[in-house]
XYZ file of C-alpha atoms in Angstrom:
620
model
C 0.000 0.000 0.000
C 2.830 2.363 0.907
C 4.607 1.520 -2.369
C 1.377 2.178 -4.270
C 0.897 5.543 -2.519
C 4.480 6.620 -3.249
C 4.101 5.514 -6.882
C 0.856 7.502 -7.219
C 2.500 10.573 -5.708
C 5.425 10.244 -8.109
C 3.076 9.911 -11.083
C 1.034 12.871 -9.877
C 4.228 14.927 -9.460
C 5.373 13.934 -12.942
C 1.957 14.864 -14.350
C 2.066 18.259 -12.656
C 5.634 18.893 -13.823
C 4.713 18.001 -17.410
C 1.722 20.332 -17.300
C 3.810 23.131 -15.831
C 6.348 22.638 -18.629
C 3.535 22.681 -21.184
C 2.151 25.824 -19.613
C 5.577 27.408 -19.609
C 6.083 26.492 -23.258
C 2.703 27.932 -24.090
C 3.472 31.102 -22.156
C 6.707 31.636 -24.067
C 5.181 30.799 -27.426
C 6.506 33.006 -30.226
C 3.844 33.745 -32.800
C 4.247 34.242 -36.537
C 2.745 37.445 -37.976
C -0.436 35.593 -38.931
C -0.988 34.596 -35.288
C -0.511 38.082 -33.830
C -3.119 40.757 -33.199
C -2.630 44.155 -34.804
C -2.427 47.022 -32.354
C -4.788 49.913 -33.164
C -1.873 52.369 -33.051
C -1.059 55.476 -30.970
C -1.214 53.302 -27.876
C 1.254 52.962 -24.995
C 1.957 49.547 -23.470
C 3.647 49.213 -20.069
C 5.874 46.472 -18.696
C 7.275 46.222 -15.166
C 9.183 43.029 -14.322
C 9.028 43.880 -10.590
C 5.467 45.107 -9.999
C 3.700 43.965 -13.129
C 1.260 41.125 -13.737
C 0.533 39.510 -17.086
C -3.126 39.423 -16.031
C -3.211 43.228 -16.205
C -4.273 45.188 -19.267
C -0.772 46.587 -19.786
C -2.362 49.856 -20.913
C -1.559 52.036 -17.881
C 1.536 52.460 -15.747
C -0.559 51.300 -12.778
C -1.491 48.035 -14.477
C 1.617 46.974 -16.391
C 2.455 43.552 -17.721
C 5.230 41.647 -15.993
C 6.875 40.038 -19.030
C 7.248 40.592 -22.776
C 4.633 37.976 -23.555
C 1.849 40.479 -24.191
C 3.984 42.522 -26.584
C 5.101 39.329 -28.309
C 1.462 38.663 -29.276
C 1.103 41.986 -31.108
C 2.067 43.639 -34.366
C 2.689 47.185 -33.218
C 1.318 50.030 -35.322
C 2.295 53.656 -36.054
C 2.585 55.775 -32.922
C 2.727 52.816 -30.526
C 5.058 53.061 -27.527
C 6.339 50.284 -25.269
C 7.665 51.487 -21.886
C 9.632 49.100 -19.666
C 9.222 50.884 -16.357
C 11.887 49.248 -14.228
C 14.852 46.909 -14.630
C 14.636 43.221 -13.776
C 14.961 39.726 -15.169
C 13.331 38.225 -18.264
C 13.179 34.581 -19.309
C 11.780 35.369 -22.740
C 12.893 37.280 -25.819
C 11.572 40.757 -26.522
C 10.257 39.757 -29.960
C 9.166 42.899 -31.773
C 7.049 42.959 -34.904
C 6.138 46.543 -35.706
C 4.959 48.577 -38.680
C 5.705 52.177 -37.858
C 6.052 55.022 -40.322
C 8.663 57.708 -40.858
C 6.491 60.298 -39.110
C 5.122 57.944 -36.457
C 7.722 55.309 -35.619
C 7.088 52.649 -33.034
C 9.133 53.396 -29.898
C 10.519 50.970 -27.325
C 11.889 52.571 -24.159
C 13.921 50.933 -21.368
C 14.151 52.638 -17.970
C 17.703 52.980 -16.602
C 19.057 49.937 -14.795
C 20.253 46.357 -15.188
C 18.236 43.848 -17.247
C 19.040 40.134 -17.031
C 18.074 38.059 -20.072
C 18.046 34.289 -19.559
C 18.152 31.851 -22.507
C 15.808 29.241 -20.998
C 12.575 30.561 -22.456
C 14.140 32.706 -25.164
C 13.281 32.415 -28.835
C 15.810 30.095 -30.488
C 16.542 29.725 -34.178
C 18.875 28.041 -36.619
C 20.822 30.847 -38.267
C 23.443 30.578 -40.997
C 25.909 33.327 -40.111
C 28.921 34.207 -42.240
C 32.289 33.190 -40.763
C 30.416 31.654 -37.805
C 29.224 28.208 -38.760
C 30.806 25.581 -36.526
C 27.326 24.693 -35.237
C 25.164 25.440 -38.301
C 22.069 23.623 -37.095
C 22.328 24.460 -33.418
C 19.661 26.714 -31.952
C 20.831 30.214 -31.041
C 19.000 31.996 -28.220
C 18.109 35.665 -28.757
C 17.583 38.492 -26.261
C 16.160 41.326 -28.418
C 14.616 40.567 -31.812
C 13.074 42.700 -34.528
C 11.561 40.650 -37.319
C 9.725 41.908 -40.407
C 9.539 45.358 -38.860
C 9.876 48.919 -40.085
C 10.452 52.316 -38.479
C 11.222 51.254 -34.927
C 13.275 53.254 -32.404
C 14.647 51.452 -29.337
C 16.062 53.710 -26.606
C 17.594 52.911 -23.251
C 19.787 55.636 -21.753
C 21.295 54.136 -18.611
C 19.945 50.649 -19.380
C 22.195 47.590 -19.607
C 21.116 44.330 -21.237
C 22.996 41.524 -19.452
C 23.169 38.065 -20.999
C 22.915 35.119 -18.581
C 24.188 32.501 -21.033
C 25.225 32.321 -24.668
C 22.811 34.509 -26.613
C 22.610 36.843 -29.586
C 22.231 40.249 -27.980
C 20.146 41.726 -30.807
C 18.792 40.062 -33.963
C 17.394 42.272 -36.743
C 15.846 40.276 -39.577
C 14.108 41.410 -42.737
C 13.526 44.865 -41.287
C 14.247 48.453 -42.264
C 14.596 51.889 -40.673
C 15.537 50.515 -37.259
C 17.365 52.611 -34.654
C 19.071 51.348 -31.493
C 20.002 54.248 -29.237
C 21.798 54.600 -25.889
C 21.752 50.947 -24.853
C 24.537 48.992 -23.154
C 25.186 45.252 -23.521
C 27.172 42.896 -21.333
C 27.601 39.292 -20.201
C 27.255 38.293 -16.558
C 29.983 35.722 -17.246
C 32.023 36.449 -20.394
C 32.839 33.400 -22.505
C 36.480 34.493 -22.783
C 38.246 33.621 -19.524
C 41.207 35.516 -18.099
C 43.874 35.391 -15.437
C 46.866 37.586 -14.611
C 50.244 36.121 -13.724
C 51.534 37.459 -10.407
C 54.611 35.248 -9.861
C 56.804 33.011 -11.977
C 59.503 30.519 -11.025
C 61.401 27.895 -12.995
C 58.725 25.325 -12.134
C 55.402 27.171 -11.890
C 53.460 30.395 -12.336
C 50.901 31.788 -9.891
C 47.878 33.526 -11.355
C 45.011 35.660 -10.051
C 41.606 34.984 -11.587
C 38.986 37.723 -11.826
C 36.063 36.961 -9.491
C 33.708 36.792 -12.496
C 35.525 33.823 -13.997
C 34.585 30.579 -12.265
C 36.657 27.447 -12.758
C 37.253 23.941 -11.458
C 40.330 21.722 -11.438
C 40.199 17.945 -11.542
C 43.164 15.648 -12.101
C 45.327 18.766 -12.655
C 43.128 19.829 -15.589
C 41.551 23.297 -15.679
C 37.909 23.686 -16.674
C 36.338 27.108 -17.097
C 32.730 27.298 -15.893
C 30.032 29.562 -17.267
C 26.271 29.917 -17.336
C 25.127 26.891 -19.323
C 28.590 26.138 -20.723
C 32.049 24.930 -19.775
C 35.282 24.154 -21.583
C 38.893 23.173 -21.064
C 41.543 25.481 -22.508
C 43.343 24.542 -25.699
C 46.574 25.918 -27.107
C 45.018 29.137 -28.491
C 45.615 32.106 -26.159
C 45.716 35.905 -26.241
C 48.098 37.956 -24.114
C 47.525 41.530 -22.962
C 50.510 43.663 -21.951
C 49.283 46.410 -19.624
C 52.532 48.374 -19.978
C 52.347 48.720 -23.765
C 48.552 48.469 -24.146
C 49.095 45.745 -26.738
C 47.185 42.508 -27.304
C 48.751 39.569 -29.139
C 48.215 35.878 -29.786
C 50.354 32.987 -28.645
C 50.320 29.201 -28.517
C 50.360 27.628 -25.028
C 50.137 23.821 -25.399
C 48.297 22.263 -22.470
C 49.692 18.730 -22.619
C 52.566 19.363 -20.200
C 50.819 21.803 -17.851
C 49.307 20.910 -14.479
C 46.884 23.201 -12.662
C 46.249 23.500 -8.949
C 43.756 25.771 -7.189
C 45.458 27.885 -4.534
C 42.286 29.753 -3.618
C 38.787 30.465 -4.884
C 40.169 33.009 -7.344
C 43.777 31.907 -7.756
C 45.642 29.019 -9.293
C 49.135 27.662 -9.792
C 50.355 26.360 -13.170
C 53.149 23.770 -13.077
C 55.477 23.133 -16.028
C 58.892 21.742 -16.870
C 59.573 24.566 -19.302
C 57.714 27.860 -19.056
C 55.599 28.090 -22.241
C 55.431 31.903 -22.076
C 53.945 33.009 -18.760
C 55.338 36.362 -17.575
C 54.624 38.331 -14.450
C 52.250 41.240 -14.986
C 50.654 39.965 -18.200
C 47.007 38.933 -18.544
C 46.195 35.741 -20.439
C 42.889 35.243 -22.256
C 41.486 31.890 -23.305
C 38.329 30.834 -25.116
C 36.553 27.832 -26.575
C 37.280 28.437 -30.273
C 33.996 26.883 -31.484
C 32.233 29.493 -33.634
C 28.672 28.937 -32.484
C 27.099 32.386 -32.171
C 27.326 36.108 -32.888
C 27.015 39.163 -30.679
C 24.509 40.972 -32.919
C 23.092 39.649 -36.190
C 21.651 41.977 -38.840
C 20.269 40.058 -41.808
C 18.404 41.073 -44.980
C 17.687 44.485 -43.505
C 18.232 48.092 -44.551
C 18.721 51.525 -43.026
C 19.871 50.226 -39.657
C 21.376 52.714 -37.204
C 23.260 51.962 -33.994
C 23.853 55.170 -32.033
C 25.592 55.592 -28.682
C 25.749 51.863 -28.049
C 28.140 50.531 -25.394
C 29.233 46.896 -25.544
C 31.242 45.402 -22.705
C 31.245 41.853 -24.067
C 29.999 39.936 -27.103
C 30.172 36.185 -27.599
C 30.851 35.022 -31.145
C 31.701 36.921 -34.307
C 30.822 40.395 -32.989
C 28.212 42.478 -34.780
C 27.629 40.577 -38.026
C 25.768 42.376 -40.810
C 24.874 40.015 -43.643
C 23.250 40.934 -46.963
C 21.983 44.177 -45.505
C 21.950 47.690 -46.958
C 22.736 51.172 -45.635
C 24.189 50.589 -42.185
C 25.292 53.326 -39.789
C 27.326 52.798 -36.603
C 27.818 56.059 -34.714
C 29.532 56.338 -31.330
C 29.601 52.599 -30.771
C 31.912 51.853 -27.850
C 33.291 48.336 -27.498
C 35.380 48.313 -24.349
C 36.246 45.835 -21.600
C 34.926 46.678 -18.150
C 37.309 47.329 -15.284
C 38.871 44.046 -14.219
C 38.611 42.549 -17.715
C 40.797 42.880 -20.803
C 38.489 41.328 -23.435
C 35.263 42.784 -24.840
C 34.697 40.688 -27.962
C 35.158 36.951 -28.580
C 36.377 37.532 -32.169
C 35.809 40.329 -34.735
C 34.051 43.456 -33.533
C 32.239 44.708 -36.683
C 31.859 42.162 -39.475
C 30.104 42.868 -42.803
C 29.405 40.105 -45.326
C 27.703 40.684 -48.681
C 26.312 44.084 -47.724
C 25.369 46.911 -50.094
C 24.473 50.582 -50.146
C 26.611 52.578 -47.713
C 28.361 51.458 -44.539
C 29.356 54.287 -42.211
C 31.341 53.752 -39.009
C 31.931 57.036 -37.195
C 33.051 58.364 -33.826
C 33.393 54.878 -32.381
C 35.854 53.224 -30.006
C 36.603 49.629 -30.983
C 38.916 47.739 -28.664
C 39.751 44.528 -26.835
C 38.587 42.082 -29.487
C 40.025 38.636 -30.128
C 40.225 39.312 -33.874
C 39.862 42.128 -36.420
C 38.152 45.365 -35.425
C 36.390 45.876 -38.797
C 36.050 43.387 -41.660
C 34.112 44.192 -44.851
C 33.986 41.532 -47.568
C 31.941 39.530 -50.032
C 32.089 35.797 -50.698
C 33.294 33.988 -53.805
C 31.399 30.805 -54.696
C 33.164 28.225 -56.848
C 31.712 26.998 -60.139
C 31.571 23.215 -59.818
C 29.621 22.372 -62.984
C 28.723 24.071 -66.268
C 25.243 22.880 -67.236
C 24.680 25.075 -70.289
C 25.918 28.325 -71.837
C 23.846 30.234 -69.286
C 23.624 27.919 -66.272
C 26.167 26.800 -63.678
C 26.219 25.062 -60.334
C 28.132 26.993 -57.649
C 29.221 26.068 -54.140
C 30.274 27.702 -50.861
C 33.810 26.517 -50.162
C 34.654 27.484 -46.577
C 33.246 25.504 -43.667
C 32.554 28.662 -41.659
C 30.617 30.468 -44.409
C 27.616 28.843 -46.063
C 23.869 28.365 -45.813
C 22.663 31.901 -46.547
C 21.197 33.208 -49.809
C 24.242 34.555 -51.635
C 22.401 35.563 -54.840
C 19.035 36.891 -55.963
C 17.473 37.396 -59.373
C 18.783 40.539 -61.134
C 22.036 40.603 -59.149
C 25.055 41.723 -61.144
C 27.884 39.228 -60.934
C 31.478 38.879 -62.036
C 33.143 35.707 -63.275
C 36.669 35.556 -61.870
C 39.739 33.418 -62.581
C 40.946 32.342 -59.103
C 44.605 32.185 -60.121
C 44.722 35.806 -61.351
C 41.740 37.114 -59.312
C 40.729 39.079 -62.421
C 37.119 39.424 -63.571
C 36.755 38.219 -67.157
C 33.003 38.720 -67.599
C 30.245 40.790 -66.020
C 26.841 39.189 -66.205
C 23.454 39.218 -64.495
C 21.554 36.548 -62.584
C 18.180 35.772 -64.148
C 17.190 32.917 -61.825
C 18.482 31.286 -58.623
C 17.657 27.812 -57.330
C 18.986 26.808 -53.926
C 19.854 23.118 -53.993
C 21.046 22.836 -50.397
C 22.929 24.903 -47.832
C 26.098 24.816 -49.921
C 25.001 24.766 -53.567
C 22.966 26.891 -55.984
C 21.974 26.736 -59.618
C 22.535 30.116 -61.256
C 20.995 31.139 -64.575
C 22.629 34.109 -66.328
C 21.088 36.640 -68.690
C 23.976 36.320 -71.169
C 26.018 33.341 -72.336
C 29.290 32.741 -70.562
C 32.532 33.020 -72.555
C 34.126 29.914 -74.024
C 37.074 30.065 -71.642
C 34.898 29.726 -68.534
C 36.054 26.681 -66.575
C 34.851 24.757 -63.568
C 36.900 25.956 -60.642
C 36.391 29.608 -61.545
C 34.525 31.695 -58.983
C 31.535 34.026 -58.972
C 31.370 37.352 -57.136
C 28.075 39.092 -56.357
C 28.803 42.679 -57.418
C 25.390 43.930 -56.299
C 26.194 42.820 -52.742
C 29.153 45.204 -52.368
C 29.009 48.441 -50.343
C 30.478 51.910 -50.292
C 32.410 52.346 -47.051
C 33.176 55.436 -44.960
C 35.176 54.808 -41.777
C 36.020 58.028 -39.960
C 36.876 59.583 -36.570
C 37.214 56.225 -34.797
C 39.797 54.855 -32.375
C 40.934 51.246 -32.735
C 43.261 49.596 -30.221
C 43.980 46.415 -28.228
C 43.523 44.289 -31.347
C 45.643 41.116 -31.767
C 45.250 40.968 -35.542
C 44.309 43.743 -38.011
C 42.494 47.001 -37.490
C 40.518 47.277 -40.746
C 40.031 44.742 -43.539
C 38.078 45.857 -46.570
C 37.450 44.304 -49.989
C 34.803 46.015 -52.102
C 34.996 47.516 -55.605
C 32.996 50.573 -54.550
C 34.354 53.767 -53.050
C 36.140 53.414 -49.701
C 37.212 56.328 -47.521
C 39.173 55.700 -44.319
C 39.953 59.034 -42.678
C 40.659 60.784 -39.381
C 40.983 57.570 -37.394
C 43.463 56.657 -34.660
C 44.734 53.090 -34.937
C 46.944 52.164 -32.024
C 49.254 49.151 -31.688
C 47.327 46.570 -33.704
C 49.488 43.467 -33.614
C 49.294 43.058 -37.400
C 48.547 45.583 -40.153
C 46.407 48.579 -39.275
C 44.708 48.357 -42.682
C 44.743 45.280 -44.909
C 43.153 44.901 -48.327
C 43.177 41.270 -49.354
C 41.136 39.242 -51.904
C 41.311 35.467 -52.124
C 39.649 32.578 -53.891
C 41.445 29.725 -52.183
C 41.200 30.056 -48.381
C 38.376 32.142 -46.867
C 37.046 32.999 -50.366
C 36.503 36.604 -49.285
C 36.069 38.765 -52.400
C 37.078 40.991 -54.080
C 39.213 43.569 -55.889
C 39.182 47.222 -54.775
C 38.960 50.085 -57.286
C 38.807 53.309 -55.260
C 40.321 53.524 -51.765
C 41.397 56.724 -50.007
C 43.300 56.502 -46.711
C 43.915 60.000 -45.374
C 44.520 62.027 -42.211
C 44.766 58.954 -39.991
C 47.162 58.409 -37.094
C 48.870 55.012 -36.931
C 50.880 54.365 -33.782
C 53.284 51.421 -33.560
C 51.096 48.993 -35.460
C 52.347 45.709 -36.833
C 53.621 45.660 -40.337
C 53.229 46.502 -42.978
C 51.042 49.229 -41.484
C 49.036 49.420 -44.722
C 49.018 46.265 -46.853
C 47.444 45.419 -50.205
C 47.893 41.665 -50.402
C 45.720 39.932 -52.996
C 46.290 36.181 -53.033
C 46.665 35.796 -56.787
C 48.988 32.989 -57.852
C 49.566 34.066 -61.457
C 50.758 37.417 -62.788
C 48.844 39.146 -65.540
C 49.108 42.292 -67.624
C 46.259 43.677 -65.508
C 46.468 44.183 -61.742
C 44.057 42.933 -59.078
C 43.661 46.169 -57.091
C 43.665 49.762 -58.333
C 42.985 53.354 -57.315
C 44.779 53.586 -53.941
C 45.537 56.933 -52.301
C 47.469 57.159 -49.026
C 47.510 60.837 -48.148
C 48.565 63.013 -45.184
C 48.663 60.294 -42.533
C 50.839 60.354 -39.396
C 52.687 57.125 -38.800
C 54.886 56.082 -35.906
C 56.533 52.824 -36.893
C 57.439 49.874 -34.722
C 60.041 47.750 -36.520
C 57.753 47.485 -39.526
C 57.292 48.665 -43.072
C 54.919 51.521 -43.685
C 53.333 50.389 -46.956
C 53.290 47.178 -48.971
C 51.396 46.408 -52.143
C 51.359 43.652 -54.734
C 49.466 43.407 -58.025
C 48.122 46.945 -57.642
C 47.932 49.853 -60.073
C 47.262 53.537 -59.582
C 48.999 54.009 -56.230
C 49.596 57.478 -54.786
C 51.465 57.873 -51.486
C 51.994 61.519 -50.581
C 52.000 64.002 -47.719
C 52.563 61.368 -45.038
C 54.622 62.088 -41.914
C 56.539 59.004 -40.841
C 58.444 58.622 -37.587
C 60.727 55.639 -37.126
C 63.070 54.406 -34.440
C 65.167 52.592 -37.035
C 68.483 53.575 -38.585
C 67.088 55.439 -41.591
C 68.976 58.714 -41.967
C 67.325 60.596 -44.813
C 64.353 60.779 -47.076
C 66.203 59.030 -49.907
C 66.040 55.829 -47.902
C 62.267 56.041 -47.416
C 61.933 53.416 -50.120
C 63.107 50.799 -47.612
C 59.839 51.373 -45.738
C 57.772 50.773 -48.863
C 57.514 47.496 -50.768
C 55.949 47.364 -54.240
C 55.693 44.053 -56.065
C 54.172 43.699 -59.516
C 52.659 47.181 -59.285
C 52.276 49.862 -61.948
C 51.507 53.593 -62.121
C 52.896 54.284 -58.638
C 53.677 57.756 -57.301
C 55.480 58.189 -53.993
C 56.410 61.803 -53.232
C 56.416 64.646 -50.664
C 56.502 62.322 -47.637
C 58.380 63.395 -44.498
C 60.603 61.058 -42.527
C 62.023 61.626 -39.042
C 63.796 59.336 -36.612
C 63.655 59.236 -32.863
C 65.323 57.277 -30.110
C 63.459 54.502 -28.296
């Protein structure tokens, strides 16, 4: 009888738990547009996670909702306002669908304070994100989402969105005229872990671990602990030198290291030979799996981020993919006190975008990869099916799955060995075969010399770029990468101590397949301070020389450069180069302006003009 009673109680408990889970799932249901009610417009909705109740009307500040669930059932209309009255915790995504107008945008307002977003009940989606596809079919949790929306302003002066697990901080999909203003973003537990070395001996190093970074040690193996994740360090590390304000990468193999906890926030690392630990340096480590992005902007246009502060992003930073007219003004990416890392990889990443990209007045620092990367994607021709039809394929394992072409896109056919375009054509029809392959129909026949193995560049999906009045520092790789045939202006920026080139212009059809050739680039009035070399590099990865050059139209004008054991300028397979009016300071042995040529390397270039540059030397 007792066994029967206990069994009944267990079954009853299981029944209740299942129903609670069903109720919870129903409560956090995310509706498609067809399942949402349309707001009448010019209405204010109130949310208070502390004093609210989802049984309220949500239509007065005295009867606010508690969660976002009421808003997530609506399509907001012109003049609607959503006011979040006080900070607190949310277990669901703020999933906005809104149809404002230019004169009456929908407005979302966050009161000052700290907002915790938990992934448990968040909206989760499979997303194919450029350069970020180690887990292509894994579900990515989202904190703030705007889907199929237009004319929406989100404001939050003094408000901080804190992620309580791996999440996309903001996802903007198929939307236009969206503004994010005065919001801050952070992680409660960053996914990049850090410790600072306080003592070294011939046999061990002692390290202090920031109180935010939890860890465990078992069988002398270190495991970093986070919110919903854990990992053991590999050989990939970043090192921050507080004295020089420089961040660099290094390999620290783990096979011969033993860890021991010497306190709750301290550890000792034993070794036979010190792999590179030095007193006073901070060491960063991460799980290198590319499984997420900080922000994701996809198939959207006229997106503005203004006065945004980001203290940490997990994944490939702010990724903008096949979007048009993007503006980033006064975006600050900076590690909080006690940390040295603010971004898991790139900070601003643009793939297949168009229109105009403007990055202005921003501070981009403490990333684990490039500060700014603007590129397209070559797809390889794997089969010629007719004079006007080919099969093409994504080639890199990190970049595939998204719609790389649309009908009426202008394209270029490119020989990968020379990286030269040999025909411009237009797409008349696209058929997606799978996440890696497409059938492309062209308006005009392809030339007879087209071969399988050649690559296709989407010329329509290339932007104009204006990067100005920004500061970039604490970057272990490059400051700015840009490959687009449209006009590029990089001016009035300060780029400080990037470990590699401050500005790199590449183009390759064999590794990352990041297209393409540049035609009009002006780099002027910038300050470069002790960056890695060459400070400015044009390095197309063509394997065969041709009478034509890959890149063209490069002006490097009136910049101030302080060198650190590096060349100032290097270019290969480039025509139409002008380098003039630059003031170069070096600590090397160069004595006069006639020897400036040793700081400039030109290989297979034509129509180059280098004149009226000033060179001075100074002691270390």
